[in-house]
Tab-separated table of C-alpha atoms in Angstrom:
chain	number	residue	atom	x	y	z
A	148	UNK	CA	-11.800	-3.187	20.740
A	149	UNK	CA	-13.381	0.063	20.511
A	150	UNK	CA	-17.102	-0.574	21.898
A	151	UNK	CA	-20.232	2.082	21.396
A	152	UNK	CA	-22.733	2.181	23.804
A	153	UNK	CA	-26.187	3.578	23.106
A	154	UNK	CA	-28.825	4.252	25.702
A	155	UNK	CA	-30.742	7.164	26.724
A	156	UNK	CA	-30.390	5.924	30.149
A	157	UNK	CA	-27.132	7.591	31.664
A	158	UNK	CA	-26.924	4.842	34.331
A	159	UNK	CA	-27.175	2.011	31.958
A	160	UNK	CA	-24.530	3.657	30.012
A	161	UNK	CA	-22.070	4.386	33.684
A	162	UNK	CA	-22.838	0.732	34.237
A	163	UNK	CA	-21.892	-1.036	31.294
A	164	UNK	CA	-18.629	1.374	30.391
A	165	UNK	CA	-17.671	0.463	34.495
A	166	UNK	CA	-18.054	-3.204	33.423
A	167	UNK	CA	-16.347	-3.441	30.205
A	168	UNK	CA	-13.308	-0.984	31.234
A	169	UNK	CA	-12.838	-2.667	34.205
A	170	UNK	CA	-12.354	-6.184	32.088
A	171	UNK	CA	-9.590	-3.907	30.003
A	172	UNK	CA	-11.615	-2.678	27.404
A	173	UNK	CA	-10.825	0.922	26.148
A	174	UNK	CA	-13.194	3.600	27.696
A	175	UNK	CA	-16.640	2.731	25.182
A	176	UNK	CA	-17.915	5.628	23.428
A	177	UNK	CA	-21.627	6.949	24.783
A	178	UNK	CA	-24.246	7.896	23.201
A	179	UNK	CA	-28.118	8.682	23.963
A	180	UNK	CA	-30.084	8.680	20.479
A	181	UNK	CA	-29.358	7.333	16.938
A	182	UNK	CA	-28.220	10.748	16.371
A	183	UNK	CA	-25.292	10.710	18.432
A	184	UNK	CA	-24.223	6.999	18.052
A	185	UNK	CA	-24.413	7.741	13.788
A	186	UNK	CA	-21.984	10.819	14.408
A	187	UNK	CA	-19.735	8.021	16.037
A	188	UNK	CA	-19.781	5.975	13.604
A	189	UNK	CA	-18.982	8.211	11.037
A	190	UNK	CA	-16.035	9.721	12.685
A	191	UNK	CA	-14.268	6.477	14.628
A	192	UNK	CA	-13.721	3.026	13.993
A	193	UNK	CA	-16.216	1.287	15.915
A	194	UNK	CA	-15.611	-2.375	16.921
A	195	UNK	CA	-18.839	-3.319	18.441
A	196	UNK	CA	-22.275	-1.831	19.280
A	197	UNK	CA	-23.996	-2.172	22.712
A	198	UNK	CA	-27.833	-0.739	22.144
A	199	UNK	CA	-31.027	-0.851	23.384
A	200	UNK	CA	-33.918	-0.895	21.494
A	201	UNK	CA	-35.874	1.451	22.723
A	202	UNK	CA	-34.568	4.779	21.911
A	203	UNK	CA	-36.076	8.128	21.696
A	204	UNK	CA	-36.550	9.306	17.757
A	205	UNK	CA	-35.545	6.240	15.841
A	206	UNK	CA	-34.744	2.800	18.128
A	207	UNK	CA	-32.555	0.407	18.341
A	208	UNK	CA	-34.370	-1.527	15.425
A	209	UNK	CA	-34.581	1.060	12.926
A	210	UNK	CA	-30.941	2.334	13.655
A	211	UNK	CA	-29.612	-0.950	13.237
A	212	UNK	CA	-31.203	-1.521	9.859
A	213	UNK	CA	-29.876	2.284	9.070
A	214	UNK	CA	-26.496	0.836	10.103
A	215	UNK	CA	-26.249	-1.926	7.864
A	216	UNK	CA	-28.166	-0.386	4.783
A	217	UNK	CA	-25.273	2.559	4.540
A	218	UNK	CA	-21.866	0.903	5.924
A	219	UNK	CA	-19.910	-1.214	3.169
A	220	UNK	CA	-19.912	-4.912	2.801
A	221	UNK	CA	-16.541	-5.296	3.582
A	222	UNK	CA	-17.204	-3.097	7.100
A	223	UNK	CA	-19.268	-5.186	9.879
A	224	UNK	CA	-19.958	-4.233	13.113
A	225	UNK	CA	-21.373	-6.789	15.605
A	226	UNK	CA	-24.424	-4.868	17.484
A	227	UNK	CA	-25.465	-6.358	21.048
A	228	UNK	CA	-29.266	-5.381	21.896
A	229	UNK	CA	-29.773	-3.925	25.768
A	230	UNK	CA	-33.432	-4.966	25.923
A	231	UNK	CA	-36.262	-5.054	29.231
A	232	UNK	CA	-38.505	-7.462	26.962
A	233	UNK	CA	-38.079	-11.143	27.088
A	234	UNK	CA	-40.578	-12.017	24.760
A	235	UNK	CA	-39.414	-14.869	22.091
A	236	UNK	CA	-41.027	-12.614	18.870
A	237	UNK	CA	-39.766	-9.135	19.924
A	238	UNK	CA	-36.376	-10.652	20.499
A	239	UNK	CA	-36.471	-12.422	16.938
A	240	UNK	CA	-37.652	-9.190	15.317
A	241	UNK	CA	-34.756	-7.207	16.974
A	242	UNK	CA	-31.858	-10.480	15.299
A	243	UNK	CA	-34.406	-9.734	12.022
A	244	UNK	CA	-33.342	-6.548	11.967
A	245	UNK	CA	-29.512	-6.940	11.757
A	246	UNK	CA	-28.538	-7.390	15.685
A	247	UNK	CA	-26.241	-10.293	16.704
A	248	UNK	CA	-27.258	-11.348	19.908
A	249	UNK	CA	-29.397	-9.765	22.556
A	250	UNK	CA	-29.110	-8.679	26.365
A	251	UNK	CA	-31.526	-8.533	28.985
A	252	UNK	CA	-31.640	-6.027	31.306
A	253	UNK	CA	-30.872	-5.670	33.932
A	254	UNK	CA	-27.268	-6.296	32.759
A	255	UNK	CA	-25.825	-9.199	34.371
A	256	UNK	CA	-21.740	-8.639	34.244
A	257	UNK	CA	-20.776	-12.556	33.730
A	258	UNK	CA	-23.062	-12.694	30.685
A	259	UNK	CA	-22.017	-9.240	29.456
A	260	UNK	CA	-18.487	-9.739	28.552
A	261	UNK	CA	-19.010	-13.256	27.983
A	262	UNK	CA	-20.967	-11.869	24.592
A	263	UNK	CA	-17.943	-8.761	24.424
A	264	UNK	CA	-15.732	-11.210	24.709
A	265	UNK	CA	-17.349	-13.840	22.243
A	266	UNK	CA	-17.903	-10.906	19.918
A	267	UNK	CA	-14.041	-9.711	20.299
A	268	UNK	CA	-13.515	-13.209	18.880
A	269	UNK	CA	-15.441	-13.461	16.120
A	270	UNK	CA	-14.054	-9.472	14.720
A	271	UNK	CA	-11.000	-10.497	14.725
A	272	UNK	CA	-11.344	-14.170	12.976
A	273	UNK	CA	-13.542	-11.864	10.376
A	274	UNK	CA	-10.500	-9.409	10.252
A	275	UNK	CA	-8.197	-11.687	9.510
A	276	UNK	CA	-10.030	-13.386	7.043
A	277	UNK	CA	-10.551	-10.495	5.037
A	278	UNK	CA	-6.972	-9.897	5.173
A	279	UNK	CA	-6.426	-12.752	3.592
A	280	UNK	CA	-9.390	-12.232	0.635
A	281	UNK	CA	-7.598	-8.869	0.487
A	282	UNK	CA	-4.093	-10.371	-0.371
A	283	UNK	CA	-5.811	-12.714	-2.986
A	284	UNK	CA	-7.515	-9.940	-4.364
A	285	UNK	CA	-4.425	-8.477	-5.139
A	286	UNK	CA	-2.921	-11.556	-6.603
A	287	UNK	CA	-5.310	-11.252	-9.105
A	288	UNK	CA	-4.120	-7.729	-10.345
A	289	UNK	CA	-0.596	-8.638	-10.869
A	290	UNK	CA	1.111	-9.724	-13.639
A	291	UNK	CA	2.391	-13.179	-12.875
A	292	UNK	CA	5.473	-12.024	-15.750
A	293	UNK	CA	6.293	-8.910	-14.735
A	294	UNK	CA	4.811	-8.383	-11.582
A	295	UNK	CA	3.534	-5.245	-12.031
A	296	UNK	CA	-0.205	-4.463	-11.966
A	297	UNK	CA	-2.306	-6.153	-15.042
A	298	UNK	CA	-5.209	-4.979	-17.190
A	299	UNK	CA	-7.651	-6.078	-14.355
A	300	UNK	CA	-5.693	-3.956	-11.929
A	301	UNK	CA	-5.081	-1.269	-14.121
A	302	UNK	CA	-9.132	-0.773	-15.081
A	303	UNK	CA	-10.191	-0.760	-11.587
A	304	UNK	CA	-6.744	1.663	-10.451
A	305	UNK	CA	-7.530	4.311	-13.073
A	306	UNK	CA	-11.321	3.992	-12.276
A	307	UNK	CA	-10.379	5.232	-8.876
A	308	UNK	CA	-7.628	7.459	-9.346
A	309	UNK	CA	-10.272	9.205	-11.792
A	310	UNK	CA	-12.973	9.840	-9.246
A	311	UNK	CA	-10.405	11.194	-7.078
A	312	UNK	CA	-9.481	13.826	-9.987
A	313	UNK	CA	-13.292	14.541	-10.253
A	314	UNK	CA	-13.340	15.627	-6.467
A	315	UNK	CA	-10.046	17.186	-6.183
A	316	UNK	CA	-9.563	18.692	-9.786
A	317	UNK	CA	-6.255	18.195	-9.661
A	318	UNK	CA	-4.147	17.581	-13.206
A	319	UNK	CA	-3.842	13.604	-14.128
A	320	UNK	CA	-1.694	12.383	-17.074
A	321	UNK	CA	-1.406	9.431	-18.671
A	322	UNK	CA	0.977	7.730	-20.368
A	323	UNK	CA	0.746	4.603	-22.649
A	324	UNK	CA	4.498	2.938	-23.669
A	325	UNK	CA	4.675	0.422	-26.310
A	326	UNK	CA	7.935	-1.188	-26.858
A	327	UNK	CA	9.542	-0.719	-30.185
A	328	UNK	CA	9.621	-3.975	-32.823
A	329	UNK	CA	9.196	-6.634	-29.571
A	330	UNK	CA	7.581	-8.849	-32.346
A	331	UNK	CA	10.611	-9.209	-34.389
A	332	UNK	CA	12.911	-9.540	-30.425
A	333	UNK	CA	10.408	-12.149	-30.022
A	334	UNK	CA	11.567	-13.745	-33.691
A	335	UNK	CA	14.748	-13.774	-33.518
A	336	UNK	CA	15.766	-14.165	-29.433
A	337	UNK	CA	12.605	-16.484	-28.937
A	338	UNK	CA	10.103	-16.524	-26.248
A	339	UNK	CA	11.259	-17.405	-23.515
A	340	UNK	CA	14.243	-14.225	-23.803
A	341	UNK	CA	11.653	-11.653	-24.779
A	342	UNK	CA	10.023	-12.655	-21.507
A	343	UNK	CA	13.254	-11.929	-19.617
A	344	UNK	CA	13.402	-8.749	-21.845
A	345	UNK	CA	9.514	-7.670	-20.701
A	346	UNK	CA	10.558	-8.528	-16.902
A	347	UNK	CA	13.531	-6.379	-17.451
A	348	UNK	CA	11.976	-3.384	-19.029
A	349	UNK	CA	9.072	-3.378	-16.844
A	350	UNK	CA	11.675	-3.197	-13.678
A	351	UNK	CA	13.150	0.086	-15.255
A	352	UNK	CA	9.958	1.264	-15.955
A	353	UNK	CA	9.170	0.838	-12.441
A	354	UNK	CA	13.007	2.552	-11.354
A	355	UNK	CA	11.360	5.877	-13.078
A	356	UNK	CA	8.317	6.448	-11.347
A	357	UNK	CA	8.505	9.296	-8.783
A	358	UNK	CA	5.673	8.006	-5.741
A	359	UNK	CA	3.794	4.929	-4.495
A	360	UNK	CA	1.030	6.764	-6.487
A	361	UNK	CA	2.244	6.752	-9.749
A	362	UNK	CA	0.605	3.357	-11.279
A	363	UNK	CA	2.347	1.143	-13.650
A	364	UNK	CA	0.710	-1.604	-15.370
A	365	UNK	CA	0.987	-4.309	-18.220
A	366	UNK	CA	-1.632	-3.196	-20.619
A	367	UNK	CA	-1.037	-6.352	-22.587
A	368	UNK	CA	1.779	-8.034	-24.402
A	369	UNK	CA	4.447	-5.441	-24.725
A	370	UNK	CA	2.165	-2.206	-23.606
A	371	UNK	CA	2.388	-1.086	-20.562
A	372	UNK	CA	0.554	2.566	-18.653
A	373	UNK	CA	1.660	4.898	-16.293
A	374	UNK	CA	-1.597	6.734	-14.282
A	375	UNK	CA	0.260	10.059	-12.774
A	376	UNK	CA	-1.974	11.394	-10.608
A	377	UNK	CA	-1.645	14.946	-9.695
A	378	UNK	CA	0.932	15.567	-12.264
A	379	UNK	CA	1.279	18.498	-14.624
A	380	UNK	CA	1.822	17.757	-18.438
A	381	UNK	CA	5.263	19.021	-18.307
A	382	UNK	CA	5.821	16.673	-15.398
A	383	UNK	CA	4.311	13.819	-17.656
A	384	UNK	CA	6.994	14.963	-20.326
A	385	UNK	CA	10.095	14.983	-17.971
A	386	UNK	CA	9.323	11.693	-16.752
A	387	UNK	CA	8.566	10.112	-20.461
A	388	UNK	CA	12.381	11.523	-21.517
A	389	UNK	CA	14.043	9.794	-18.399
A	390	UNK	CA	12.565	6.269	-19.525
A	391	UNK	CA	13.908	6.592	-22.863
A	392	UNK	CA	16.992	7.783	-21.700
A	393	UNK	CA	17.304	5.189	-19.321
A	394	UNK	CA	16.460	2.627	-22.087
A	395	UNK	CA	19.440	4.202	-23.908
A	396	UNK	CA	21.971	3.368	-21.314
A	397	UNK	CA	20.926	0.172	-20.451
A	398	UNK	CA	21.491	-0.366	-24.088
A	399	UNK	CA	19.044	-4.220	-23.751
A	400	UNK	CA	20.626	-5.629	-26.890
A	401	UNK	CA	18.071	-5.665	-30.331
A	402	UNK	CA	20.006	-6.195	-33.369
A	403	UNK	CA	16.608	-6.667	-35.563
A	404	UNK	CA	15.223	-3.017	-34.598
A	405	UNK	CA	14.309	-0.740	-36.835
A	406	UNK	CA	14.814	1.889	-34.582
A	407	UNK	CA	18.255	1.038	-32.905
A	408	UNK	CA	20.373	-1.760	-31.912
A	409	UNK	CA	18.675	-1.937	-28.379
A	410	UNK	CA	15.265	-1.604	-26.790
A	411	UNK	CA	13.494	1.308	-27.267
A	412	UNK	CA	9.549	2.632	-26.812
A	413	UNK	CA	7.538	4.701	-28.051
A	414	UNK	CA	5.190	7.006	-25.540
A	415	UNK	CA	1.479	8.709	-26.001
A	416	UNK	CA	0.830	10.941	-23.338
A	417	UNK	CA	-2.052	12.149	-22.011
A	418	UNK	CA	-3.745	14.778	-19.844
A	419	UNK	CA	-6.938	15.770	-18.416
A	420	UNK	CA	-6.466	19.501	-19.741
A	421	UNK	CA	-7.108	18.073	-22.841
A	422	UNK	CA	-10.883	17.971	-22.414
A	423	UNK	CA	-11.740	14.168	-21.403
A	424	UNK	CA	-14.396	13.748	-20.113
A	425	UNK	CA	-13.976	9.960	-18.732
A	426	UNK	CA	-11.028	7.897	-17.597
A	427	UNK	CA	-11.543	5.527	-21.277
A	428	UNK	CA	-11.040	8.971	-22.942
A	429	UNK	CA	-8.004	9.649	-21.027
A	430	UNK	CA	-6.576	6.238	-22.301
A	431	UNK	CA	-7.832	6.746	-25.920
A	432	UNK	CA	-6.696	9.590	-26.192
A	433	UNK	CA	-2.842	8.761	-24.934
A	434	UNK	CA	-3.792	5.528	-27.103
A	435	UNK	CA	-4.048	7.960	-29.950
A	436	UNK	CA	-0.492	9.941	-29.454
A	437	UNK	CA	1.271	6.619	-28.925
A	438	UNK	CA	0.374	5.570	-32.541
A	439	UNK	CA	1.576	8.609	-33.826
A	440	UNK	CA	4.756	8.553	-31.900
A	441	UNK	CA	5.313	5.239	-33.495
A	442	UNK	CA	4.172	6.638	-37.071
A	443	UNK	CA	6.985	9.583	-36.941
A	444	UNK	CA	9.598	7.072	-36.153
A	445	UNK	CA	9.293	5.481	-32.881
A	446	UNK	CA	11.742	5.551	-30.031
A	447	UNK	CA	10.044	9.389	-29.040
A	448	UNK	CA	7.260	11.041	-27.240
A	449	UNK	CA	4.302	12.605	-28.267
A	450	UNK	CA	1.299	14.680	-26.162
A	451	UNK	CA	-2.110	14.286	-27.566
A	452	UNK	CA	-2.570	18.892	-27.579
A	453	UNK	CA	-0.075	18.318	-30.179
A	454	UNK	CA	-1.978	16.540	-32.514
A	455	UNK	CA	-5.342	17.254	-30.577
A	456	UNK	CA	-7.240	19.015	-33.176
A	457	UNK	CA	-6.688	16.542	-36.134
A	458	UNK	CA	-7.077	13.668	-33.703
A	459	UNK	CA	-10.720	14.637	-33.110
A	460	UNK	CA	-11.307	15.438	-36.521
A	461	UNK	CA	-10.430	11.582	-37.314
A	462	UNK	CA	-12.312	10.571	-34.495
């Protein structure tokens, strides 16, 4: 447990990192003023906060409310007070302000690591419990079908992977995959088969993406997305022909196609080039080449600069 120590006293700071390495605790990290304990924080992962209140600039109190006003939610950090004042008010105003126990100096070693180590406890019963909300989180993004990422997953994956365009400015495509006359595979081969069809495709699908950050999700029904993030259009393009020529030598049987006597999709594609201006544009727009990919015949690809101009004059 990585433990940060804040005192403008140098001996108080000697003291408690001789107790606390000495009971096999890493070597704490010091610091004097809210200014250097802040930098800390920024730059390590900090398990647990020794302070005392009365610091030079901003104290203990103020830092601490600092502290818990700016770090996420999901990110807490159990802060000990180092205090000379035994008064019952000043030590509720210091828990008040977000501390989690207090210390009176001078520091008595027995009772210091018996609040390390009581603290020590409680991080890692909180860390494993948000494992856990983590992992449920995620079962909530997936497809229970096809086990890829769902709509849920896929709003809040392309919210992000958008922001991180915005700060990198790097190219991201898009591309949106319907698969050709499922209705009438659903007619004929029933349900329960074009389920084992949508678990198959999406499995292919998934075979053709290049990274872990390439996203694939079930839009709904039999439409699925592809977020390529840092991916040129041509790029896009190249990996758009190998699904369809994958889904043309796994030849998934569809005698009732239009299009041809196995599975086929269509394919919009997308790119930030194009002038969107949000990640919903970015979708629209490959929204808006996948129904003309499937209006020119299906089973084919189509970019949204190709029909860009006459798209936005619909619009």
């Amino acid at each position: 447990m990585q433990i940060l120590v804040v005192d403008d006293s140098a001996l108080v700071r000697d003291l408690v990192t001789s107790i606390v390495v000495g009971a096999g605790y890493p070597q704490p990290l010091p610091a004097k003023d809210a200014r250097e304990a802040k930098a800390h924080i920024k730059r390590s992962v900090v398990d647990l906060i020794l302070m005392d209140i009365s610091l030079p600039g901003v104290d203990g109190l103020q830092l601490t409310r600092q502290i818990r006003r700016n770090l996420k939610d999901d990110y807490w950090i159990p802060i000990i007070f180092l205090t000379v004042k035994d008064d019952p008010d000043y030590l509720a105003a210091a828990i008040d302000a977000g501390g989690d126990d207090y210390l009176v100096k001078p520091v008595n070693q027995v009772v210091l690591l018996a609040k390390v180590h009581a603290m020590s406890r409680i991080s890692k019963m909180k860390a494993a419990l948000d494992e856990t909300n983590l992992q449920l989180s995620r079962l909530t993004q997936i497809d229970a079908l096809t086990n890829v990422i769902n709509r849920r997953g896929f709003d809040e994956s392309l919210e992000h992977t958008w922001r991180l365009y915005r700060r990198n400015n790097q190219e991201l495509c898009l591309l949106f995959l319907d698969i050709d006359d499922f209705k009438t595979y659903n007619d004929n081969y029933g349900h329960p088969q074009g389920d084992r069809c949508l678990r198959q495709v999406s499995e292919l699908f998934k075979s053709c993406l290049r990274s872990d950050s390439d996203i694939l999700a079930r839009y709904g029904g039999e439409e699925f997305v592809i977020v390529l993030p840092n991916t040129t259009l041509r790029a896009a393009e190249k990996l758009a022909q190998k699904i369809l020529h994958r889904l043309a030598q796994e030849q998934i049987e569809h005698q009732h196609s239009h299009v041809a006597p196995y599975i086929t999709t269509s394919i919009g594609i997308s790119t930030t080039r194009d002038g969107a201006t949000t990640a919903q544009k970015l979708l629209s727009q490959a929204d808006r080449s996948l129904y003309k990919a499937k209006s020119n015949g299906r089973s084919q690809i189509c970019c949204y600069e190709d029909i860009g101009q006459s798209a936005e004059t619909e619009l």
